[in-house]
CSV table of N, CA and C in Angstrom, one decimal:
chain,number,residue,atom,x,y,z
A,218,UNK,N,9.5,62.3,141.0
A,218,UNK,CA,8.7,63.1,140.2
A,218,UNK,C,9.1,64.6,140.4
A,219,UNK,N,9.1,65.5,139.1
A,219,UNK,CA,9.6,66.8,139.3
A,219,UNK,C,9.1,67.5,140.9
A,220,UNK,N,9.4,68.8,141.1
A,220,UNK,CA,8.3,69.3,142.1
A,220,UNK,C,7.3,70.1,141.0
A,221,UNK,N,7.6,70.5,139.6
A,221,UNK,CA,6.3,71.6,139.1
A,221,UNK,C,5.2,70.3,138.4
A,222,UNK,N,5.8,68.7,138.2
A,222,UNK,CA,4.4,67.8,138.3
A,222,UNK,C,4.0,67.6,138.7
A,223,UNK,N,4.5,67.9,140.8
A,223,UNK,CA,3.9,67.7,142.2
A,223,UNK,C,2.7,68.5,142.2
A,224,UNK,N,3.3,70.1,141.7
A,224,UNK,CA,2.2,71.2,141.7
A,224,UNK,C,1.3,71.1,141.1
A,225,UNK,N,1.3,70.7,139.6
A,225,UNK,CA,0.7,70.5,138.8
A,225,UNK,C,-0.6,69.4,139.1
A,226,UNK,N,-0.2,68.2,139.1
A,226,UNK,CA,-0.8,67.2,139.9
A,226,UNK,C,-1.8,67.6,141.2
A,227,UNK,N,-1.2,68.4,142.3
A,227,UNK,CA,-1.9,68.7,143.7
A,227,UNK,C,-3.3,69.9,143.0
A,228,UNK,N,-3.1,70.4,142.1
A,228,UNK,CA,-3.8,71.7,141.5
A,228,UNK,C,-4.9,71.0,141.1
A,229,UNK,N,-4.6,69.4,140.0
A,229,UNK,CA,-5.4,69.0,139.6
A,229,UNK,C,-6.2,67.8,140.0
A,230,UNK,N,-6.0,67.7,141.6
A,230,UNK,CA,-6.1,66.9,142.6
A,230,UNK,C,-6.1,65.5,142.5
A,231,UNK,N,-5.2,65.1,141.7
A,231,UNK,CA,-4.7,63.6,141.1
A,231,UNK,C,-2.9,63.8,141.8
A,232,UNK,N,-3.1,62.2,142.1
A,232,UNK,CA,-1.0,62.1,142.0
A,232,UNK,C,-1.0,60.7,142.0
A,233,UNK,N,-0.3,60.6,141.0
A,233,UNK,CA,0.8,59.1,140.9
A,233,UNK,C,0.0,57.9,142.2
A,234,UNK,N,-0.6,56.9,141.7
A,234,UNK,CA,-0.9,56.3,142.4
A,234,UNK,C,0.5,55.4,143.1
A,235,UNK,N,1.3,54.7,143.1
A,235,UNK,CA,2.9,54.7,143.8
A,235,UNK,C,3.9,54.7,142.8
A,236,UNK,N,4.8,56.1,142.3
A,236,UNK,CA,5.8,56.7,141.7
A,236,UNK,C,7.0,55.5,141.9
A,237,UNK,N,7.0,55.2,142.7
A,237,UNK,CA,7.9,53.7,143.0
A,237,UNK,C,8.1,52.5,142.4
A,238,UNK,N,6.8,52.5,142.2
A,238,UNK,CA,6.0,51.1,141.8
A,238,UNK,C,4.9,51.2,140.3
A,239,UNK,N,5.9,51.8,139.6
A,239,UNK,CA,4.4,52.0,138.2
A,239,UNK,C,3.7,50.5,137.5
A,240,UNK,N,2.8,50.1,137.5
A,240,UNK,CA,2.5,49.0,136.8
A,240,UNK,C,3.6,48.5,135.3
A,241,UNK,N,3.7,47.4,135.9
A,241,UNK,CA,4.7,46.9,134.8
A,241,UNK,C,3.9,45.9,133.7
A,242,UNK,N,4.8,46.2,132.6
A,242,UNK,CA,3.6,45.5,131.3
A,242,UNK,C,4.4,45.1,130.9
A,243,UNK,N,5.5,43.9,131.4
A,243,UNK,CA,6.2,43.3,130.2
A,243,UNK,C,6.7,41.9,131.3
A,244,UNK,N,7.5,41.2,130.5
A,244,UNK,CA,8.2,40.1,131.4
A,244,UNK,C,9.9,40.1,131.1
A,245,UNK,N,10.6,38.9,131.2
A,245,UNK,CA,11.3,39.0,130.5
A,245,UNK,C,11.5,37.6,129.9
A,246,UNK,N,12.1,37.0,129.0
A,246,UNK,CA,12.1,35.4,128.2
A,246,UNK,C,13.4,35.2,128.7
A,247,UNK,N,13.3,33.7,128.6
A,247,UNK,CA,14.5,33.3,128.9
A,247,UNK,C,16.0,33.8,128.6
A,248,UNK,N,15.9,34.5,127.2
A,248,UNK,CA,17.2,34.9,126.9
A,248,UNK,C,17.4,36.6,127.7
A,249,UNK,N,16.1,36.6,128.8
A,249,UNK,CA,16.3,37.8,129.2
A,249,UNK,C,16.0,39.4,128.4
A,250,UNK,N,15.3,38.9,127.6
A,250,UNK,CA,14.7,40.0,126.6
A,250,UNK,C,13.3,40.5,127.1
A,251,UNK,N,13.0,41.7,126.7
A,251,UNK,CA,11.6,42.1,127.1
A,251,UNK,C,10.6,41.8,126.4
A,252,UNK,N,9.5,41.0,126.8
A,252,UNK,CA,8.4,40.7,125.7
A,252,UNK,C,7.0,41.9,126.5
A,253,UNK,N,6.7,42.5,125.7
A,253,UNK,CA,5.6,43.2,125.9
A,253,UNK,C,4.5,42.8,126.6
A,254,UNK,N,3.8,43.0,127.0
A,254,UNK,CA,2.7,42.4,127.7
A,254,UNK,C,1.5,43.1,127.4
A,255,UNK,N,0.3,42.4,126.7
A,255,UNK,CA,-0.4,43.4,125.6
A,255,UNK,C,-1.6,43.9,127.2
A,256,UNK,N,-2.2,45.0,127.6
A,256,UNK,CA,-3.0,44.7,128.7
A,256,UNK,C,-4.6,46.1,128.4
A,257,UNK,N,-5.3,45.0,128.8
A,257,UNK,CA,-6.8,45.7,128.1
A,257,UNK,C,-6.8,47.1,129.2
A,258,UNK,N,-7.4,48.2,128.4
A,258,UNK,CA,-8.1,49.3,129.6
A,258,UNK,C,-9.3,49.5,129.1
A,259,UNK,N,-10.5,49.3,130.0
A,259,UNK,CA,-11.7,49.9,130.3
A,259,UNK,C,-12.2,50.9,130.8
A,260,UNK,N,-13.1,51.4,130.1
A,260,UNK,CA,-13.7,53.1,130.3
A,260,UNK,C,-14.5,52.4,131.5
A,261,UNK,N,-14.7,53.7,132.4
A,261,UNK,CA,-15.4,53.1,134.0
A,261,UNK,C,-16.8,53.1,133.3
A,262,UNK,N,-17.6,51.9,134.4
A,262,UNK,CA,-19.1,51.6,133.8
A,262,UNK,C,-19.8,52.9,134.0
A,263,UNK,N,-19.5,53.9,135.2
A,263,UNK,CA,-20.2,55.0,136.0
A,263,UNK,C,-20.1,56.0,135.0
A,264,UNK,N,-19.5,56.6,133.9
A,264,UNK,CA,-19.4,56.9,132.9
A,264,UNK,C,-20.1,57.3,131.9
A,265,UNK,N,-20.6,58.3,131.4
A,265,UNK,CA,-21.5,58.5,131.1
A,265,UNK,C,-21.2,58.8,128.8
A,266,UNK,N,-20.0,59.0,129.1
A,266,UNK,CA,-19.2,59.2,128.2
A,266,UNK,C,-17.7,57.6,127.6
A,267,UNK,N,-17.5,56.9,128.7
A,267,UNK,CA,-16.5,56.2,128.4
A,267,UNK,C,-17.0,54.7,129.0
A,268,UNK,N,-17.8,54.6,129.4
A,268,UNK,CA,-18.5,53.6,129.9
A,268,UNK,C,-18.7,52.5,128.2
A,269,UNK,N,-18.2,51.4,128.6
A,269,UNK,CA,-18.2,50.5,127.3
A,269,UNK,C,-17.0,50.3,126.5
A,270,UNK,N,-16.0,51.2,126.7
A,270,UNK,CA,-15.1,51.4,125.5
A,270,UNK,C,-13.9,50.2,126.2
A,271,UNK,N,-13.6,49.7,125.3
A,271,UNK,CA,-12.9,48.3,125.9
A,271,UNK,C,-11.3,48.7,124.4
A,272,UNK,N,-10.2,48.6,125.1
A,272,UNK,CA,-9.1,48.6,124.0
A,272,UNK,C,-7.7,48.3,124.7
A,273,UNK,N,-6.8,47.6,123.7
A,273,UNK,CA,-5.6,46.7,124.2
A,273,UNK,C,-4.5,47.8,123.8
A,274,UNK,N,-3.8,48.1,124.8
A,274,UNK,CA,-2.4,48.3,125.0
A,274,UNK,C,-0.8,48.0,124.4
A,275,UNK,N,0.1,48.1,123.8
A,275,UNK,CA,1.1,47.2,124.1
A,275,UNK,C,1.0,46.1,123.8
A,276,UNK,N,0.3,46.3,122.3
A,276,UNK,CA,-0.1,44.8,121.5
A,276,UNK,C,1.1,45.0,120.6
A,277,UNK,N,2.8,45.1,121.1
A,277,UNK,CA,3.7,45.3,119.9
A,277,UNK,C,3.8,44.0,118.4
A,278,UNK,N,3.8,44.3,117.7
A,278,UNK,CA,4.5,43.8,116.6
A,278,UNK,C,5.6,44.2,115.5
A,279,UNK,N,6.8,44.1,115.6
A,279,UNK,CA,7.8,44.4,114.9
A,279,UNK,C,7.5,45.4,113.4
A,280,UNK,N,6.8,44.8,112.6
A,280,UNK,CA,6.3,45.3,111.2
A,280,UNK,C,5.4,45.9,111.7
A,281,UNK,N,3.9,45.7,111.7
A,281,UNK,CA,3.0,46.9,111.9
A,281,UNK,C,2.9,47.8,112.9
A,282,UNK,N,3.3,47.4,114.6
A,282,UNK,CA,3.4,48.3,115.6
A,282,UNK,C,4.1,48.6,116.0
A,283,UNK,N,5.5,48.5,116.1
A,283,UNK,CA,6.2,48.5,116.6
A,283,UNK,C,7.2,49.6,117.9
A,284,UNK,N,5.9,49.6,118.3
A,284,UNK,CA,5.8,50.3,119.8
A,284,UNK,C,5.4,49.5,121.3
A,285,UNK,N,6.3,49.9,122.4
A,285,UNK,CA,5.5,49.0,123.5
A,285,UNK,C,6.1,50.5,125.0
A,286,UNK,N,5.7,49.7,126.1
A,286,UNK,CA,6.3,50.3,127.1
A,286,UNK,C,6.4,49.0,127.9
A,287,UNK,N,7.5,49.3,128.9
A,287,UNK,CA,7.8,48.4,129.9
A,287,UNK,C,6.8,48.7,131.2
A,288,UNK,N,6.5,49.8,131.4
A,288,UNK,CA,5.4,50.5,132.6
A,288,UNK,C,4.5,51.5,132.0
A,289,UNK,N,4.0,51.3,132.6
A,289,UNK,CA,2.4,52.5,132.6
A,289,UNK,C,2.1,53.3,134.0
A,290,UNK,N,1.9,54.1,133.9
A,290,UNK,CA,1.3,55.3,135.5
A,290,UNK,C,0.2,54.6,135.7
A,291,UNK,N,-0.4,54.8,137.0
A,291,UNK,CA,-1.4,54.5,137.4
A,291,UNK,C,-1.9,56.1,138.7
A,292,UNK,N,-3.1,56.4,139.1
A,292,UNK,CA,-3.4,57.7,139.7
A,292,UNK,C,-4.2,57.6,140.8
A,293,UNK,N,-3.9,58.2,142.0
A,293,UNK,CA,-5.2,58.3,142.7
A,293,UNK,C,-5.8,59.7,142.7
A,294,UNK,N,-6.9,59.4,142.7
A,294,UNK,CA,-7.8,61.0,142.9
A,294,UNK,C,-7.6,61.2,144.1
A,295,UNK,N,-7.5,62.2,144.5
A,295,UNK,CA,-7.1,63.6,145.6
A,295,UNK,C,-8.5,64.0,145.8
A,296,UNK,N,-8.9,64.9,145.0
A,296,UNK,CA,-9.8,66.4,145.1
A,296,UNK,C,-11.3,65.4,144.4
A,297,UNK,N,-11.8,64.6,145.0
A,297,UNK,CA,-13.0,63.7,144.1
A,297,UNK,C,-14.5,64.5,143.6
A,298,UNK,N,-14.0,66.3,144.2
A,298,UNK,CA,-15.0,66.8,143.8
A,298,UNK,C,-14.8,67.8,142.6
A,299,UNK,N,-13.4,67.9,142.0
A,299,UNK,CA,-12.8,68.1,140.7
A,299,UNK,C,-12.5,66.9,139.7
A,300,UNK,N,-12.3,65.9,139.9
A,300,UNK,CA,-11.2,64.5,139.6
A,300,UNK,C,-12.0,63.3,139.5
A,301,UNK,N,-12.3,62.6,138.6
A,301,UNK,CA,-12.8,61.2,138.7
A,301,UNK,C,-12.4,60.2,137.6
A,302,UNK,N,-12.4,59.0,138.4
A,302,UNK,CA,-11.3,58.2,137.4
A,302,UNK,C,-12.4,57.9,135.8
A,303,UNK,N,-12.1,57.9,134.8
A,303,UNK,CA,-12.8,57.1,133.4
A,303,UNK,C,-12.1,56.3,133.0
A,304,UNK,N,-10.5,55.5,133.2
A,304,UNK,CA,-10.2,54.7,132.6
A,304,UNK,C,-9.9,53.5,133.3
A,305,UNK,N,-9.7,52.7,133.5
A,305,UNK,CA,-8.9,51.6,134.2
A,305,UNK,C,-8.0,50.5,133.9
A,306,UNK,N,-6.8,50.0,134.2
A,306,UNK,CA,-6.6,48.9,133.5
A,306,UNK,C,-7.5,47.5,133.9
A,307,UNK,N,-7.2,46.8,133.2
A,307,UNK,CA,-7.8,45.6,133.6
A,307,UNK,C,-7.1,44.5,133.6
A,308,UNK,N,-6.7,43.9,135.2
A,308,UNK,CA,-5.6,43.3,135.2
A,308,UNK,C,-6.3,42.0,136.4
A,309,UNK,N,-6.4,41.0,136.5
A,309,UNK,CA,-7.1,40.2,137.3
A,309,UNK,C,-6.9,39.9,138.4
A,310,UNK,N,-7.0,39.9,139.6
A,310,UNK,CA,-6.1,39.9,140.9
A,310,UNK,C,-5.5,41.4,141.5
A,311,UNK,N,-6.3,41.9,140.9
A,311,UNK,CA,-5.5,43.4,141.6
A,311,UNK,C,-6.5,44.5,141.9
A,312,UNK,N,-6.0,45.1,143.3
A,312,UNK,CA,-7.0,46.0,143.4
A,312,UNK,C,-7.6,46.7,142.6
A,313,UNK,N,-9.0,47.1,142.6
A,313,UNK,CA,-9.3,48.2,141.3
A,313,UNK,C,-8.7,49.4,141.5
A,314,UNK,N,-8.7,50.2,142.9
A,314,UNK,CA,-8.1,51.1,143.5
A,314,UNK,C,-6.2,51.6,143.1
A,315,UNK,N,-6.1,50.4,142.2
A,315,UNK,CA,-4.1,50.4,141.7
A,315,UNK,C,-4.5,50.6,140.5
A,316,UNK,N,-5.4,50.3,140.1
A,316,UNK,CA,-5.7,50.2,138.3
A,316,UNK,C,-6.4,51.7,137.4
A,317,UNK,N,-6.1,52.3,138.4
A,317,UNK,CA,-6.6,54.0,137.4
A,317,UNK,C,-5.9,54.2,136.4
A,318,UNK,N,-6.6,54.0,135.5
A,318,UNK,CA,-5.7,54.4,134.2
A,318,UNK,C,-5.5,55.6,133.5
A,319,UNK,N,-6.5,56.9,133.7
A,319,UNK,CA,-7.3,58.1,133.6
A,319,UNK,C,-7.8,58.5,134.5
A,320,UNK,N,-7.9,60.1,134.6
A,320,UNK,CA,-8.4,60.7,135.0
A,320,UNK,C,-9.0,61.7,134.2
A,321,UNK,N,-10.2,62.5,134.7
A,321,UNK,CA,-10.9,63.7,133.9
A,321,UNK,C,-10.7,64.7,135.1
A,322,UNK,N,-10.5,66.2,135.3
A,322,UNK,CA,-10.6,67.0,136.4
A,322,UNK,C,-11.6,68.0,135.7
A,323,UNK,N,-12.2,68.8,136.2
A,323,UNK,CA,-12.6,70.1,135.9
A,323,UNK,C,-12.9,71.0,136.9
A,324,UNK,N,-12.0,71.7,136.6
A,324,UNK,CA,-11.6,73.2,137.9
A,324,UNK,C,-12.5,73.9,138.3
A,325,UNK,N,-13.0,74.7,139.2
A,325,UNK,CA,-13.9,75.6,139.9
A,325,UNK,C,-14.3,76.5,138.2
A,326,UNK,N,-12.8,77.1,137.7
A,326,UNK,CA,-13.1,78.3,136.4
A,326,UNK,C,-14.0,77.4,135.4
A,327,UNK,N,-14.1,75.8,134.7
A,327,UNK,CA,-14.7,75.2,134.1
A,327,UNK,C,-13.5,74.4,132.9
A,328,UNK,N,-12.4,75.4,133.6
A,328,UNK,CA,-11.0,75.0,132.5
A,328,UNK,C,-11.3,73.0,132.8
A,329,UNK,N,-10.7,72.2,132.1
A,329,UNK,CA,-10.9,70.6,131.9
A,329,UNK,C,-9.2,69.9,131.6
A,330,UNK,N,-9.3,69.2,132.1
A,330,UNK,CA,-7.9,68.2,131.9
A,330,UNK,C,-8.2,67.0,131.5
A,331,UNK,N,-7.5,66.0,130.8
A,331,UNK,CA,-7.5,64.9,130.5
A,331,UNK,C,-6.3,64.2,130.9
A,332,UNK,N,-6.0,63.3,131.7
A,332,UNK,CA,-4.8,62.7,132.0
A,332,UNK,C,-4.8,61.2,132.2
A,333,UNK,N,-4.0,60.5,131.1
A,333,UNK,CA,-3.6,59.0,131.1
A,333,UNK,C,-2.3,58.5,131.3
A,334,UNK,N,-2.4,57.4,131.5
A,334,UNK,CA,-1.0,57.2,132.4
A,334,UNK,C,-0.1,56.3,131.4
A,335,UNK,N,-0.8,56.2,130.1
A,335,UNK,CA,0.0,55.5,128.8
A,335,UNK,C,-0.1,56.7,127.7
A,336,UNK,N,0.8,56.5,127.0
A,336,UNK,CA,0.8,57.1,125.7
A,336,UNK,C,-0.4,57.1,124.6
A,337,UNK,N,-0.8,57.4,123.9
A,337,UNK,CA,-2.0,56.8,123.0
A,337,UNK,C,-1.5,56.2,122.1
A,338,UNK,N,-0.3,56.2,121.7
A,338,UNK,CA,0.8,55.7,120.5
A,338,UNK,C,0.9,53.9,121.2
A,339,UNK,N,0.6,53.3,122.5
A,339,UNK,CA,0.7,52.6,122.5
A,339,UNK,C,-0.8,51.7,122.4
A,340,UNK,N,-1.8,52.0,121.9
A,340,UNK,CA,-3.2,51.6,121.2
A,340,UNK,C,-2.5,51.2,119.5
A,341,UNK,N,-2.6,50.2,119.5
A,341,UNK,CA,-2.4,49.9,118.1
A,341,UNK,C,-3.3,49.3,117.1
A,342,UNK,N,-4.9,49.8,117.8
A,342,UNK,CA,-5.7,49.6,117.0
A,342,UNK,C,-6.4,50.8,116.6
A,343,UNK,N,-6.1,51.5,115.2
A,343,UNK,CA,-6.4,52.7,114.8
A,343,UNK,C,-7.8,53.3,115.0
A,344,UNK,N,-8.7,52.6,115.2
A,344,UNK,CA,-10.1,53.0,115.5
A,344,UNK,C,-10.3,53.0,116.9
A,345,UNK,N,-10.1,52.0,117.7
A,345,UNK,CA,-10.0,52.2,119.0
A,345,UNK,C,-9.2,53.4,119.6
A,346,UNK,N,-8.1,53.4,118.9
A,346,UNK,CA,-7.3,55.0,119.0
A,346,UNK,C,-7.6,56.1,119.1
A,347,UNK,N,-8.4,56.4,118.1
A,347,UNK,CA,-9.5,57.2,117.2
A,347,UNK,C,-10.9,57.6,118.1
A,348,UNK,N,-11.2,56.5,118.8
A,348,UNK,CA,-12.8,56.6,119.8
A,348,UNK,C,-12.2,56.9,120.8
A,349,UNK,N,-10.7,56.8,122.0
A,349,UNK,CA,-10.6,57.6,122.8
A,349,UNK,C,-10.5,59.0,122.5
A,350,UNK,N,-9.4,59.5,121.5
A,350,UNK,CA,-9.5,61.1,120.9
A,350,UNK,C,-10.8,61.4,120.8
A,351,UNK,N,-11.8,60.9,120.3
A,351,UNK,CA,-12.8,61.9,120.6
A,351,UNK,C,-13.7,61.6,121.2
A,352,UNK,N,-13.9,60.4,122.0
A,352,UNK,CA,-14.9,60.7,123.3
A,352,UNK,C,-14.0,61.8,124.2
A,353,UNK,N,-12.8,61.7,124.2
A,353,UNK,CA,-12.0,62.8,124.8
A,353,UNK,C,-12.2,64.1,124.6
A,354,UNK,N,-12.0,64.4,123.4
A,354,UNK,CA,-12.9,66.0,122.8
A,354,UNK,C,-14.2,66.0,122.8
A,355,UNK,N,-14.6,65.2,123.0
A,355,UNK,CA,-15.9,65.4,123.2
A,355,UNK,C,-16.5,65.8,124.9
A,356,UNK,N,-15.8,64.9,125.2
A,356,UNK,CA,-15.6,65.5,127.2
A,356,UNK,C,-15.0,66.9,127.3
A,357,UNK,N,-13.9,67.6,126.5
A,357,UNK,CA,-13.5,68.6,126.7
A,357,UNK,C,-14.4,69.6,126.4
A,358,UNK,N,-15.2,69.5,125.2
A,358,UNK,CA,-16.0,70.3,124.5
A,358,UNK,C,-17.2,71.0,125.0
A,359,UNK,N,-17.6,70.0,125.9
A,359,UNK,CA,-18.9,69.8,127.0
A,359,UNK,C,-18.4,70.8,128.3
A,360,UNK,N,-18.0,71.9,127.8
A,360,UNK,CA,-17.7,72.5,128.7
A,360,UNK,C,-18.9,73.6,129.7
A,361,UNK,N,-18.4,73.8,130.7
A,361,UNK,CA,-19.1,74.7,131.8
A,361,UNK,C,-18.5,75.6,132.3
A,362,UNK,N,-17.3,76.6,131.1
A,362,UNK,CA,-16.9,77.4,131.7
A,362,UNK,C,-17.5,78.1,132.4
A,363,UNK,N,-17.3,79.5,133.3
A,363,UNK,CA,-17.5,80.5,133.9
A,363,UNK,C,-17.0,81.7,133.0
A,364,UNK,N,-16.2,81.8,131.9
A,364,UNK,CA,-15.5,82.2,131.6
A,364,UNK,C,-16.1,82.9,130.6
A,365,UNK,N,-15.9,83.9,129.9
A,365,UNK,CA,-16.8,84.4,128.8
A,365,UNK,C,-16.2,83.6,127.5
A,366,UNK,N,-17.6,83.1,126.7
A,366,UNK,CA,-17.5,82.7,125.4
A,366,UNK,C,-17.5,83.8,124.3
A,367,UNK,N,-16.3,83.4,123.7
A,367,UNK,CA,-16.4,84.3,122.3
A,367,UNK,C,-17.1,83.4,120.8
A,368,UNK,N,-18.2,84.1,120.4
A,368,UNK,CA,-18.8,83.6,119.1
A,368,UNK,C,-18.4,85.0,117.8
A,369,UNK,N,-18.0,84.0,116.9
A,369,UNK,CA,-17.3,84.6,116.0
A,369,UNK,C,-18.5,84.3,114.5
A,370,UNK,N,-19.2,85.3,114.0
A,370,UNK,CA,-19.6,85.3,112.8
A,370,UNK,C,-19.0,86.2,111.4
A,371,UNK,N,-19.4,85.7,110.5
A,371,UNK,CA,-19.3,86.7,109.6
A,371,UNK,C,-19.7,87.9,109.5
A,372,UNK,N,-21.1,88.1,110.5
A,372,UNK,CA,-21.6,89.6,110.5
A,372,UNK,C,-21.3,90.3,112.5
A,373,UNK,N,-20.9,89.2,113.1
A,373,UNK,CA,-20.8,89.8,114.2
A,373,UNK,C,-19.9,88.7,115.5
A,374,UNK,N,-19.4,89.7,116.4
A,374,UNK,CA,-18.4,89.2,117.4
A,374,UNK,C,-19.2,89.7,118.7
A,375,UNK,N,-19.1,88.4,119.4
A,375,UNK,CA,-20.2,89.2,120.6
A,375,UNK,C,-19.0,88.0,121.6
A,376,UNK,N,-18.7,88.5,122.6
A,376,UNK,CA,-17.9,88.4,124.1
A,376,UNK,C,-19.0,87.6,125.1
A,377,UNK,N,-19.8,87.4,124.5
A,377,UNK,CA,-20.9,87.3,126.0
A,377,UNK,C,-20.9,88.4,126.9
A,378,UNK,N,-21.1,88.3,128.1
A,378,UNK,CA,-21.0,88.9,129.6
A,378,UNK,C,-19.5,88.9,130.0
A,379,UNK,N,-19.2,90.1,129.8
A,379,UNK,CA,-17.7,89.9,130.5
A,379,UNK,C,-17.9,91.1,131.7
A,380,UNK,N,-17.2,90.7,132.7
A,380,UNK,CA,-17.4,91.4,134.0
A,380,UNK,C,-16.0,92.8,133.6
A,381,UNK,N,-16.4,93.6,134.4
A,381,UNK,CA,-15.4,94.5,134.6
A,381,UNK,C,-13.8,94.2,134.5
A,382,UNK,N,-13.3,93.2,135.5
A,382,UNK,CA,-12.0,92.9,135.6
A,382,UNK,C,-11.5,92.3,134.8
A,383,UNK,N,-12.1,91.4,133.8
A,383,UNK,CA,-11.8,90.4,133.0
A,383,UNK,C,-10.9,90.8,131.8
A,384,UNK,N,-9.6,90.1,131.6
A,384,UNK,CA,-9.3,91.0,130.4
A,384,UNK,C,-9.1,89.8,129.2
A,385,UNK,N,-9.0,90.4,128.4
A,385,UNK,CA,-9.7,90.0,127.0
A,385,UNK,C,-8.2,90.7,125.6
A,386,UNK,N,-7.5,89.2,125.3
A,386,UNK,CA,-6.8,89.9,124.2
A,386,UNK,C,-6.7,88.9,123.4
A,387,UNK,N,-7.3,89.3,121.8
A,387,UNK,CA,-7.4,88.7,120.9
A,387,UNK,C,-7.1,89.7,119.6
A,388,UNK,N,-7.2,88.5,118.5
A,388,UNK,CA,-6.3,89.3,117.4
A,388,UNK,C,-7.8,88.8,116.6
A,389,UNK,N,-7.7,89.8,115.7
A,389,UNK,CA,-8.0,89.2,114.2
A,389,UNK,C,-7.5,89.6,112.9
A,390,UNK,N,-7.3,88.7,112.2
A,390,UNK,CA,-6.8,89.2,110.5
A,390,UNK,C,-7.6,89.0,109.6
């Protein structure tokens, strides 16, 4: 792994649950070809936002999906008082502790991260696709910055409270 996604990662107190060893999602057939391996992830029950959401992976089909991966990331939380897991795979026989599939952080400032260890292009069910994007923005949106809010009307622009140091550059046209 690079070192600026070591930093990145350490910052966001998540890393690679084993970079070595990423969960593999495929097999191979006899003629030695890769067959995808379709594999469910579940939003954590503890969840207050993703709790319920059940959706398949790496369901390829030639004509309509025609997307897969051979491996997926998996994560351990670091910083558990920034970082907590919401997604998991679900794989039978395997630690739950190997199976993070997601993470959510949100930093001391209120800034928010979202990190999964699959692509969303590998969801090939358009609605299921569609309900993580926005339980996701919807997690993002729920924010607790510290940070001054800008409300923008037709008759007026107000900054909130902004402290002395803070600086502030924006445009309008």
């Amino acid at each position: 792994i690079a070192p600026e996604a070591k930093a990145l990662f350490a910052t966001l107190g998540v890393k690679t649950y084993d970079p070595a060893n990423p969960l593999v999602i495929y097999t191979l057939n006899s003629s030695n070809q890769v067959v995808p391996t379709p594999t469910t992830v579940i939003g954590e029950d503890s969840d207050p936002i993703f709790s319920g959401m059940s959706f398949v992976i790496n369901q390829y089909n030639s004509s309509s999906h025609p997307y897969y991966a051979q491996w997926v990331d998996r994560f351990t939380v670091n910083n558990v008082s920034t970082t907590e897991s919401f997604l998991n795979y679900s794989i039978s026989g395997q630690n739950k502790a190997a199976l993070n599939a997601g993470v959510k952080v949100t930093l001391a400032n209120g800034g928010k991260a979202i990190l999964t260890g699959f692509g969303f292009y590998l969801i090939s069910d358009a609605a299921a696709r569609t309900n993580l994007i926005t339980k996701s923005i919807q997690w993002l949106n729920a924010t607790t910055s510290t940070a001054p809010k800008m409300v923008l009307s037709t008759e007026m622009l107000s900054f909130g409270k902004v402290d002395k140091a803070t600086d502030l550059e924006f445009e309008v046209s």
